[in-house]
Coordinates of C-alpha atoms in Angstrom, one line a residue:
M1 CA 53.8 43.3 11.6
I2 CA 53.4 41.2 14.8
A3 CA 49.8 39.8 13.5
T4 CA 51.3 39.5 9.4
N5 CA 54.3 37.0 11.7
S6 CA 51.6 35.4 13.9
F7 CA 49.2 35.0 10.7
S8 CA 51.9 33.2 8.9
L9 CA 52.9 31.1 11.7
L10 CA 49.5 29.8 12.2
Q11 CA 48.9 29.3 8.6
K12 CA 52.0 27.0 8.8
F13 CA 51.1 25.4 11.8
D14 CA 47.6 25.0 10.1
E15 CA 49.5 23.0 7.0
Q16 CA 51.7 20.5 9.0
L17 CA 48.2 20.1 10.7
C18 CA 46.7 19.4 7.5
R19 CA 49.1 16.9 6.0
A20 CA 49.3 14.7 8.9
L21 CA 45.3 14.6 8.7
G22 CA 45.1 13.8 4.8
C23 CA 42.9 17.0 4.7
V24 CA 41.8 19.1 2.1
N25 CA 43.9 21.9 1.7
R26 CA 42.2 24.7 -0.2
S27 CA 41.1 28.4 0.0
V28 CA 37.6 29.3 1.5
S29 CA 35.1 30.1 -0.8
D30 CA 32.9 33.5 0.7
F31 CA 30.0 34.9 -1.5
A32 CA 30.9 38.3 0.0
A33 CA 34.8 38.5 -0.8
W34 CA 33.5 38.8 -4.8
K35 CA 32.6 43.2 -6.2
I36 CA 31.5 42.7 -9.9
T37 CA 32.4 46.1 -10.8
S38 CA 31.6 46.0 -14.4
V39 CA 29.5 44.3 -16.4
T40 CA 28.9 45.2 -20.9
L41 CA 27.0 43.2 -23.3
S42 CA 27.1 44.2 -26.7
P43 CA 26.8 43.0 -30.1
E44 CA 29.8 40.0 -31.4
N45 CA 30.1 43.0 -34.1
A46 CA 28.4 46.0 -34.0
R47 CA 28.1 47.1 -37.5
E48 CA 25.9 43.9 -38.8
G49 CA 23.4 44.9 -35.9
L50 CA 20.1 43.6 -36.2
K51 CA 20.7 41.8 -39.4
N52 CA 23.3 38.6 -37.8
P53 CA 20.1 35.9 -37.3
S54 CA 22.7 34.1 -34.7
N55 CA 22.6 37.7 -32.4
Q56 CA 25.9 36.7 -31.4
S57 CA 27.5 38.7 -28.8
V58 CA 30.1 39.6 -26.3
L59 CA 29.5 39.5 -22.9
Q60 CA 32.9 41.3 -20.9
V61 CA 32.7 40.9 -16.8
E62 CA 35.1 42.0 -14.3
I63 CA 35.1 40.9 -10.6
Q64 CA 37.2 41.5 -8.0
N65 CA 38.3 39.5 -5.0
R66 CA 38.2 42.1 -2.0
L67 CA 39.3 39.6 0.5
A68 CA 42.8 39.9 2.3
I69 CA 43.0 36.2 1.1
P70 CA 42.9 33.9 -1.5
V71 CA 39.0 32.7 -2.4
L72 CA 38.7 30.4 -4.3
F73 CA 36.7 31.1 -7.5
P74 CA 32.6 31.1 -8.2
N75 CA 30.4 30.7 -11.4
L76 CA 29.1 33.5 -13.2
E77 CA 25.5 33.3 -13.6
I78 CA 23.8 35.3 -16.7
S79 CA 20.2 36.1 -16.6
L80 CA 18.6 37.1 -20.0
T81 CA 15.2 38.3 -19.4
D82 CA 12.7 39.8 -21.8
A83 CA 10.9 43.1 -22.0
E84 CA 8.2 42.3 -18.9
E85 CA 11.7 41.6 -17.0
S86 CA 10.5 37.3 -17.0
D87 CA 13.6 35.0 -17.1
I88 CA 14.3 33.7 -20.2
K89 CA 17.8 31.6 -20.2
T90 CA 20.0 31.2 -18.0
I91 CA 23.2 30.7 -19.1
R92 CA 26.1 29.5 -16.5
F93 CA 29.8 29.3 -16.2
T94 CA 32.5 27.6 -13.9
P95 CA 36.0 29.1 -13.3
Q96 CA 37.6 27.0 -15.9
E97 CA 35.2 28.9 -19.1
W98 CA 35.2 32.2 -17.5
L99 CA 38.7 32.7 -16.3
P100 CA 41.3 33.8 -19.3
T101 CA 43.2 30.9 -20.5
S102 CA 46.3 32.9 -20.3
W103 CA 46.0 33.7 -16.2
Q104 CA 44.7 29.6 -16.6
G105 CA 47.8 28.9 -17.6
S106 CA 50.3 30.8 -15.8
H107 CA 48.2 30.0 -12.6
P108 CA 47.9 25.7 -12.9
E109 CA 47.0 25.3 -9.5
F110 CA 44.5 28.2 -9.6
L111 CA 41.2 25.3 -8.8
R112 CA 43.1 24.5 -5.6
Q113 CA 44.5 27.7 -5.1
G114 CA 42.7 30.2 -5.4
A115 CA 41.9 34.1 -6.7
P116 CA 44.8 36.5 -4.8
S117 CA 43.8 39.2 -2.5
G118 CA 42.3 42.2 -4.3
E119 CA 43.1 40.5 -7.7
I120 CA 40.6 41.8 -10.3
F121 CA 39.7 39.6 -13.4
H122 CA 38.4 40.7 -16.9
S123 CA 36.3 38.1 -19.0
E124 CA 35.2 38.3 -22.4
L125 CA 32.4 35.6 -22.8
S126 CA 31.0 34.7 -26.4
I127 CA 27.2 33.9 -26.3
S128 CA 23.7 34.0 -28.4
L129 CA 21.0 35.7 -27.3
P130 CA 16.8 34.6 -27.8
Q131 CA 15.1 37.3 -30.7
N132 CA 13.1 38.2 -27.0
A133 CA 16.0 39.3 -25.1
A134 CA 16.1 43.0 -23.9
G135 CA 17.8 42.8 -20.9
Y136 CA 20.3 40.9 -18.3
R137 CA 21.4 39.7 -15.0
V138 CA 25.0 39.0 -14.0
R139 CA 25.1 37.1 -10.3
I140 CA 28.2 34.8 -8.9
F141 CA 27.5 31.6 -6.5
Y142 CA 29.5 28.7 -5.7
P143 CA 27.3 25.3 -6.4
E144 CA 26.0 23.1 -3.6
K145 CA 27.9 20.3 -3.9

């Protein structure tokens, strides 16, 4: 309890100091905060299967902020590979692209405030696969400024 009260007091002091100095007050960016809890890639319409020439698929990703503080949202990167595990296509999504629009609507300051502690985010992204795609990798990253 004492630690929580002390942290709260220091946070208020930091906010006042930041306002006085004109600094940017935003959440931290910490790669280690994020845990990818699940990822699946499946055809958009399983009945069409190989008959679908556009090869549209849905990537379902679930990630979690594991830290006890808000953390800036990362970008997502999907690397599609061929049968020899060579990269054939890379697709990147900004937080505005991968976060569910309903969540963004209820949290208009999400880019500045970051992801709440412990929050789990589930997203479904439609992607077009190259015909020779055989595998995929998903990673999170913060773009270089």
